[in-house]
XYZ file of C-alpha atoms in Angstrom:
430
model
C 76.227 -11.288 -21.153
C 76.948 -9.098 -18.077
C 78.818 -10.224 -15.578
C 78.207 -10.226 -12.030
C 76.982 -6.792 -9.811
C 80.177 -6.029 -7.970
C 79.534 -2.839 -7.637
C 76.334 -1.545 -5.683
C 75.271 1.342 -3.194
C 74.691 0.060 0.470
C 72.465 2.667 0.929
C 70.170 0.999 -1.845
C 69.871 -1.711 -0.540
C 69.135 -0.800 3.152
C 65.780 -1.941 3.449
C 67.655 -5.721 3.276
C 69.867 -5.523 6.464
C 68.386 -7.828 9.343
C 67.337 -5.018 11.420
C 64.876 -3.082 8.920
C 63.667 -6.314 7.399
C 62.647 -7.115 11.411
C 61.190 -3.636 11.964
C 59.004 -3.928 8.451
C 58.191 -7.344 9.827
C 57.473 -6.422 13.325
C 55.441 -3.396 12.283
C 53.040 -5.610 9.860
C 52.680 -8.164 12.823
C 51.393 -5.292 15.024
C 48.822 -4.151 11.914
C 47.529 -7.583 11.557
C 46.964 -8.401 15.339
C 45.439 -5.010 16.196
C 42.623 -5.268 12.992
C 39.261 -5.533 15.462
C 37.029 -6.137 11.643
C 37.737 -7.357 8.743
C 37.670 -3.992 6.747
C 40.703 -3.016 9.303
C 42.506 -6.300 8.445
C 42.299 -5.583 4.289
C 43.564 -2.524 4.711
C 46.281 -3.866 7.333
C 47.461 -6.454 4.255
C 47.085 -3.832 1.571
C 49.710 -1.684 3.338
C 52.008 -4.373 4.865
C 51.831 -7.273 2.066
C 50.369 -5.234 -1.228
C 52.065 -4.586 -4.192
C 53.851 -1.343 -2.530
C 54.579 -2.989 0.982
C 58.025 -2.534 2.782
C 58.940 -5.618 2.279
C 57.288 -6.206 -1.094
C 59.785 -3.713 -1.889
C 62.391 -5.188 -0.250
C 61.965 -8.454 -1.863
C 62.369 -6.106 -5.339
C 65.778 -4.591 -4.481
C 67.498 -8.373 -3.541
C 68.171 -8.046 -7.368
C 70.538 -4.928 -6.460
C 72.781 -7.422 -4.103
C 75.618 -9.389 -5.369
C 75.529 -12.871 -6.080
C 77.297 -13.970 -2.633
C 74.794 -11.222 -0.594
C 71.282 -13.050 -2.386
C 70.816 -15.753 -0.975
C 71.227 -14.581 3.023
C 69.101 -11.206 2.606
C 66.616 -13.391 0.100
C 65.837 -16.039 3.263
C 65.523 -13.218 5.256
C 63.040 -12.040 3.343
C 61.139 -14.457 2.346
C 60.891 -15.339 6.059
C 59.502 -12.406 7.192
C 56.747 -12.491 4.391
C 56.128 -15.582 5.539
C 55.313 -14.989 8.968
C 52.842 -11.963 7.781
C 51.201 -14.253 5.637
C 50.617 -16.534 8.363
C 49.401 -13.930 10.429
C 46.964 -12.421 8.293
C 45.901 -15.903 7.765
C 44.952 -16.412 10.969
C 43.726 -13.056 11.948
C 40.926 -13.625 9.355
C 40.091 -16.866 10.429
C 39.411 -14.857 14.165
C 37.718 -12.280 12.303
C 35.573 -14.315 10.277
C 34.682 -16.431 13.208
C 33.643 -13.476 15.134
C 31.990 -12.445 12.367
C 29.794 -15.642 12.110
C 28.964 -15.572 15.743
C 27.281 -12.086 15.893
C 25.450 -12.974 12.805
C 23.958 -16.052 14.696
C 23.417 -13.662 17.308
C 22.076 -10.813 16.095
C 19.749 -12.818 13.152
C 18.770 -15.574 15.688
C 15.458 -17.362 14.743
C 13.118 -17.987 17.721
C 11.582 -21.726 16.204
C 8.858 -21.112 19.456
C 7.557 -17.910 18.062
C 3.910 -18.256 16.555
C 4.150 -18.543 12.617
C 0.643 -18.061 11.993
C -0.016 -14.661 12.647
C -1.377 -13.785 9.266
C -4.365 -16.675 9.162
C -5.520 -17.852 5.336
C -8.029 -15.989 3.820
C -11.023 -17.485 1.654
C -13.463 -16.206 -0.904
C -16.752 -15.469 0.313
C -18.977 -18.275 0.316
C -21.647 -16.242 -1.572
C -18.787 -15.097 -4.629
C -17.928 -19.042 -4.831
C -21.355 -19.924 -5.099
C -22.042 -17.216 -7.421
C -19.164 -19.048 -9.695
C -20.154 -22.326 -9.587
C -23.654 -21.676 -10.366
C -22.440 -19.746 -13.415
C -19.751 -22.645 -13.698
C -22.541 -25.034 -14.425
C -24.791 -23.229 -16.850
C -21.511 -22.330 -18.819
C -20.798 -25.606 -18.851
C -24.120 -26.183 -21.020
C -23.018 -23.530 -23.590
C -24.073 -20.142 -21.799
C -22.526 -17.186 -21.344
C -22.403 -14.666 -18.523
C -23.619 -11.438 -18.799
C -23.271 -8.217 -16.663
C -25.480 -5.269 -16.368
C -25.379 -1.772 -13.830
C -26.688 -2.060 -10.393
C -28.313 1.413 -10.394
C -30.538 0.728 -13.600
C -33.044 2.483 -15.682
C -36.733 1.628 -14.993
C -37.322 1.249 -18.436
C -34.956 -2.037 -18.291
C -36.138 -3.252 -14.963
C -39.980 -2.544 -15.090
C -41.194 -1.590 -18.674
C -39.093 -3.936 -20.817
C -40.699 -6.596 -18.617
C -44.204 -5.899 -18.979
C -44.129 -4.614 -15.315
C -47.813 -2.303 -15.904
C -47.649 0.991 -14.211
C -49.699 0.628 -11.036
C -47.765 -2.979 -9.994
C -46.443 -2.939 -6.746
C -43.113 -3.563 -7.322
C -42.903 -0.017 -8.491
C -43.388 1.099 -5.083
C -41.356 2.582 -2.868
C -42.198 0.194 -0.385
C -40.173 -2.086 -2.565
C -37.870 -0.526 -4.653
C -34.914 1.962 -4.053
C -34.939 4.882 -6.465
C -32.388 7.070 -7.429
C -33.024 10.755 -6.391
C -32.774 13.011 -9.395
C -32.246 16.531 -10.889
C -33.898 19.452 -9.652
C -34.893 20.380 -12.796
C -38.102 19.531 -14.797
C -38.996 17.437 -17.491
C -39.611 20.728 -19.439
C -36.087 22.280 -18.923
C -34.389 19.390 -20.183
C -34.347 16.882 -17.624
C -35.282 13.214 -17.416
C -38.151 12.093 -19.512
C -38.176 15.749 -21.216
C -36.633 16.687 -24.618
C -33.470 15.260 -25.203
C -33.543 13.318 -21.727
C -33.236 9.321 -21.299
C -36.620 9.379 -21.684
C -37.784 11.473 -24.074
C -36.981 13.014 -27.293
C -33.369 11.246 -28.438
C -33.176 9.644 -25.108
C -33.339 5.702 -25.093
C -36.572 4.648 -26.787
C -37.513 7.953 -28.380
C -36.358 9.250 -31.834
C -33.007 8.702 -33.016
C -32.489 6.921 -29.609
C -29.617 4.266 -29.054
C -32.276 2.088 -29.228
C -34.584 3.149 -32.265
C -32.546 1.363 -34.865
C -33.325 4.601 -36.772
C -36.920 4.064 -36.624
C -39.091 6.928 -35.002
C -40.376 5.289 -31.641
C -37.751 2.750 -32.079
C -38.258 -1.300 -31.882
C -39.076 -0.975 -28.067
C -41.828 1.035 -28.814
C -43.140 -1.086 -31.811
C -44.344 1.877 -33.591
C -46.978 3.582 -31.329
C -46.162 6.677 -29.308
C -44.618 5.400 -25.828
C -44.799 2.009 -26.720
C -46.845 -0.981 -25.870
C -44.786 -0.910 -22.384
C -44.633 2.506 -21.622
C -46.452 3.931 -18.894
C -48.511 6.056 -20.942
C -47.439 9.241 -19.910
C -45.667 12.103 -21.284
C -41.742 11.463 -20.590
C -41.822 8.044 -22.268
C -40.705 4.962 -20.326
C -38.179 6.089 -18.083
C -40.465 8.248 -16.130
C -42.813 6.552 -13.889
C -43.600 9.525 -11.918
C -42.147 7.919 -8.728
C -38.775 7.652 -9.149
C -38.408 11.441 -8.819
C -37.788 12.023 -12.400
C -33.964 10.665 -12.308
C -35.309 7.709 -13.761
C -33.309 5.202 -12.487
C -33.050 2.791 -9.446
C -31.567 0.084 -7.892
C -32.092 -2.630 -9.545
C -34.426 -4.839 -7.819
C -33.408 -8.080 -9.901
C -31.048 -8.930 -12.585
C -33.492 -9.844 -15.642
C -32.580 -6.475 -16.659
C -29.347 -7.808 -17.834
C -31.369 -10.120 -19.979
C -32.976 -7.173 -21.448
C -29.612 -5.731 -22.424
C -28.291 -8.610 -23.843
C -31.408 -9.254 -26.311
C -31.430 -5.762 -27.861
C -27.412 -6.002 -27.973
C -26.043 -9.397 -28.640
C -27.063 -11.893 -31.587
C -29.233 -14.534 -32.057
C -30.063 -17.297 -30.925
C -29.442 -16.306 -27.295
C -27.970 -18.288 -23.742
C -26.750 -16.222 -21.433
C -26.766 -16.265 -17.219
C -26.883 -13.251 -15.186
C -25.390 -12.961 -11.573
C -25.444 -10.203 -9.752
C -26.539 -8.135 -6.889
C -30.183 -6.699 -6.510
C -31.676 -4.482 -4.263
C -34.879 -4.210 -2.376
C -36.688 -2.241 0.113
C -36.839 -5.170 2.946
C -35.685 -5.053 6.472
C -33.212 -7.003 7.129
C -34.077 -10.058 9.562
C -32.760 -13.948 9.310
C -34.236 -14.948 5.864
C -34.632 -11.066 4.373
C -31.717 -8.975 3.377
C -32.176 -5.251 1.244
C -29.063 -6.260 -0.703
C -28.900 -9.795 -2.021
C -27.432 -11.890 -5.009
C -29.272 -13.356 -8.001
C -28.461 -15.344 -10.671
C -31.078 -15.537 -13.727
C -30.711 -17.433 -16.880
C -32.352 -16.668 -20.545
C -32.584 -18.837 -23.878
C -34.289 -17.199 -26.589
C -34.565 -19.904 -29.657
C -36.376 -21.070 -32.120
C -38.817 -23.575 -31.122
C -37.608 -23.424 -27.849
C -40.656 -24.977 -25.054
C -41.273 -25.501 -21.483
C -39.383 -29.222 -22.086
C -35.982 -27.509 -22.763
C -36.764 -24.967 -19.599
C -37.492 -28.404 -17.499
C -34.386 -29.976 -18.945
C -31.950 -27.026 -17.960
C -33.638 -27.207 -14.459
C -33.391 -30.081 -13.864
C -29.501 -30.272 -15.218
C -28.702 -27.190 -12.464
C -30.166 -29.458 -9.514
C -28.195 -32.418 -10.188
C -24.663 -30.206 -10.326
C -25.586 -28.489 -7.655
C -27.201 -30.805 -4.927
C -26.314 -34.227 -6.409
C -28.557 -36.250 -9.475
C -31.572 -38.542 -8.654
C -33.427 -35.272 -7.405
C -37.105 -34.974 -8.762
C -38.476 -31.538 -9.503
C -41.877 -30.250 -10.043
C -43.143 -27.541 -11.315
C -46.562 -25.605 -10.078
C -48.179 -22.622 -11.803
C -47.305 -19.201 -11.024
C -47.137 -15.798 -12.333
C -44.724 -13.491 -13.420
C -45.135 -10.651 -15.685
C -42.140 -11.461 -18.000
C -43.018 -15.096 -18.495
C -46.409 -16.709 -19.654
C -47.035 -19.612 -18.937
C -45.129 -19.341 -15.433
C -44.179 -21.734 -12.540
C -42.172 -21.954 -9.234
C -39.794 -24.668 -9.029
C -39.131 -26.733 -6.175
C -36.440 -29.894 -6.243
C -36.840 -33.148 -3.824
C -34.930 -32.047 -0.249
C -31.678 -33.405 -1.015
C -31.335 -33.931 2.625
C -34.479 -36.423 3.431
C -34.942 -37.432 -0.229
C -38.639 -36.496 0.228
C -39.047 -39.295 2.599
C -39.526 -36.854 6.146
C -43.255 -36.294 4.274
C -44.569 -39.740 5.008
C -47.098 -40.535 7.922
C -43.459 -42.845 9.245
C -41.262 -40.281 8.171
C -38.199 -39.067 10.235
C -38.288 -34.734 10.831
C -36.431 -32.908 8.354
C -35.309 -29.502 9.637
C -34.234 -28.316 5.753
C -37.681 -29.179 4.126
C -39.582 -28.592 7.369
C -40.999 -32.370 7.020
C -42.329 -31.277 3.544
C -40.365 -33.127 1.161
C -39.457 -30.643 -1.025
C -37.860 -27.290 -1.239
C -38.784 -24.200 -3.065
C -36.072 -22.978 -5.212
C -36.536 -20.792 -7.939
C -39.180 -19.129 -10.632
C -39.101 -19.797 -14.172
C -41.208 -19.783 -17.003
C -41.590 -18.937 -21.150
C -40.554 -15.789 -22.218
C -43.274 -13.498 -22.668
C -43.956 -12.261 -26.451
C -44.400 -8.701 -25.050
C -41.189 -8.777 -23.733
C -39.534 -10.124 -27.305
C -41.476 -7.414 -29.045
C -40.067 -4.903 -26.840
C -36.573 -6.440 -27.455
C -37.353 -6.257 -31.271
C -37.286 -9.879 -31.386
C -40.022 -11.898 -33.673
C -41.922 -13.464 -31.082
C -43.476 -15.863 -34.133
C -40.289 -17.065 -34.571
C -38.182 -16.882 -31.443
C -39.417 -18.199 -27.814
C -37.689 -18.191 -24.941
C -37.490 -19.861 -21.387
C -35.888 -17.462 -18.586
C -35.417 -18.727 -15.059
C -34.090 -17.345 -11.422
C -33.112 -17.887 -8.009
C -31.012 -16.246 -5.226
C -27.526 -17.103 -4.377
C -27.922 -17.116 -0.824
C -31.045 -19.258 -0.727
C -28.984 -21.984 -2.603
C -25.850 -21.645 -0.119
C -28.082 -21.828 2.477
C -30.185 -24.955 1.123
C -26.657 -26.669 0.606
C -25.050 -25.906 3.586
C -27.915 -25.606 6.233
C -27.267 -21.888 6.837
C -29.986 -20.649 8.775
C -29.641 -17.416 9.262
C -28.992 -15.284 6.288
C -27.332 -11.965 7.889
C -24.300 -14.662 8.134
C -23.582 -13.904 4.636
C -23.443 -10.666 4.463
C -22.219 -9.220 8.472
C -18.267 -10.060 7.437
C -17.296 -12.234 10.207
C -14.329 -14.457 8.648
C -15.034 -17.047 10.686
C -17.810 -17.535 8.456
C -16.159 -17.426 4.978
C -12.894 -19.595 6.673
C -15.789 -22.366 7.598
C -15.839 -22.797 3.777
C -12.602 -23.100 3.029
C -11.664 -22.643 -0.749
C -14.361 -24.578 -2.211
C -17.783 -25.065 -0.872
């Protein structure tokens, strides 16, 4: 074992006299108190009480003393580390103070300012009523179905057993699609190879031929049973200026799509938006919503059509609601009716000779609400469905008449003009 260090080098050992451990300690003091953040502080205490600090080095070379010289220069030290570490101590309790007190200042939260600014939105009354009318029919084991808004006439007139000359067909009434400037005979709609005509939809080799020449829609005879009977084939009615197509003016062409696409036996509703040629005045709109439904079964009859009926009234406007039925005419369904429910409002009661005024039913006791009737066979045999052994019931009604029946909106341009206040008046849920 060594004995002890009786030998050292004063100059060594010069950072442990009184006066430079003061200076060392009087220059860290003077660091720490003139740090204005606390970035300036951390680097104050990495270079005056780090690892390679005056006096951290000082406190190193007390191993260099002798024994007697230890203890004095060790307290002396020690001391002076002390009082940095105090200082720093403080200093970043200042700092982090100040700190604190900008950040209340600067990130204040004024409680009076108006939280609101961005109001709740809602879906448009017309979209929710859309779903809950489909909500209810799919609750009875339909499905929805979706077709294009700017639709062939074929599907919207022909397939229907809409004849040529009905009004309907009319521009007064319908929108048509402007087409091509070409003619049938260079290739264009209704000529060779166009919708219309030769490989086009109902001609040979069509999507719709099954591989049979004419195709089921045309059930064997050039043009088919629902064609217009003149050169082009069904797509060209001569009015539409050859495109073809329009905007759809209801949405029982979906129906048509989904009998020549999907299997048998068939339930499916259709809503949607339609187009007609009306001006637009509080119970008329050109652009409008419709929801249609179809069932094509076998032995299907106008008891199950009444039964669905009368299933949508009481999920929509409440059960104990009579309906009636009275004879009408449609060119898709045969036999036909319009459907009106008991005014949900006056219960039918505002009809009697001591009845109160009901301003829903007009004091008539019951409301009109939508068409229905049986599928009609021309309309399965353009489908290439058996009409011997498949029937169907199909039925329709607007959205907007049924929000405005429920909700006593009397002025239909409220649904469509975009004014939130009238969607907000809804809420979430009609």
């Amino acid at each position: 074992m060594s004995g002890p260090n009786t030998n050292y080098d004063p100059v060594e050992v010069t950072p442990l006299s009184p006066d430079e451990v003061a200076r060392m300690r009087d220059e860290a003091l003077a660091a720490i108190a003139s740090a204005r953040t606390l970035e300036e502080l951390k680097e104050a205490r990495i270079a005056h009480f780090g690892d390679k600090a005056p006096l951290t080095l000082a406190n190193a070379e007390i191993g260099a003393l002798p024994p007697q010289a230890r203890a004095e220069a060790g307290k002396r030290v020690g001391a002076a580390r002390a009082e940095v570490r105090r200082a720093l101590a403080e200093r970043t309790a200042q700092l982090e103070a100040e700190r604190d007190r900008q950040v209340l200042l600067t990130e204040a939260v004024d409680v009076t300012l108006p939280w609101d600014r961005m109001p709740p939105g809602a879906r448009h009354p017309v979209t929710m009523a859309a779903d809950r009318l489909s909500d209810v029919f799919v609750a009875m084991g339909y499905e929805v179905a979706e077709g294009p808004e700017a639709e062939a006439e074929w599907y919207n007139f022909d397939a229907l057993n809409f004849p040529p000359d009905h009004p309907a067909r009319e521009a007064q009434d319908t929108l048509f699609v402007a087409g091509p400037k070409e003619t049938p005979a260079e290739g264009g709609p209704g000529g060779t190879g166009g919708p219309g005509g030769t490989g086009g939809t109902g001609g040979t080799g069509g999507p719709l031929s099954s591989g049979r020449s004419g195709g089921p829609l045309s059930s064997g005879r050039s043009g088919g049973p629902l064609s217009s009977g003149r050169s082009g084939g069904p797509l060209s009615s001569g009015r539409s200026g050859g495109s073809g197509v329009i905007l759809r003016t209801h949405t029982s062409p979906v129906q048509i799509r989904a009998m020549l696409s999907r299997p048998l036996p068939l339930y499916v509703v259709s809503p949607g938006r339609t187009y007609r040629s009306d001006a637009l005045d509080a119970t008329h709109s050109p652009v409008f919503h419709q929801i249609e439904g179809l069932a094509v079964d076998e032995g299907l009859t106008m008891a199950d059509l009444r039964g669905a009926i009368q299933s949508f009234v009481d999920a929509m406007f409440g059960e104990g609601l009579r309906t009636r039925f009275r004879p009408d005419f449609f060119p898709f369904t045969e036999p036909s009716a319009d459907v009106s429910m008991e005014c949900h409002i006056c219960r039918g009661a505002s009809a009697r000779p001591d009845g109160e005024p009901c301003r829903v039913c007009r004091s008539q006791g019951w409301i009109e609400i939508a068409g229905c009737g049986m599928v009609n066979p021309r309309v399965l045999i353009a489908c290439g469905i058996d009409p011997d052994r498949y029937s169907g019931f199909a039925f329709g009604l607007g959205i907007e008449r049924t929000l405005m029946i429920g909700h006593g909106v009397t002025d239909i341009r409220d649904t469509i003009e975009g004014d939130v206040r009238f969607s907000r008046a809804f809420g979430t849920e009609i």
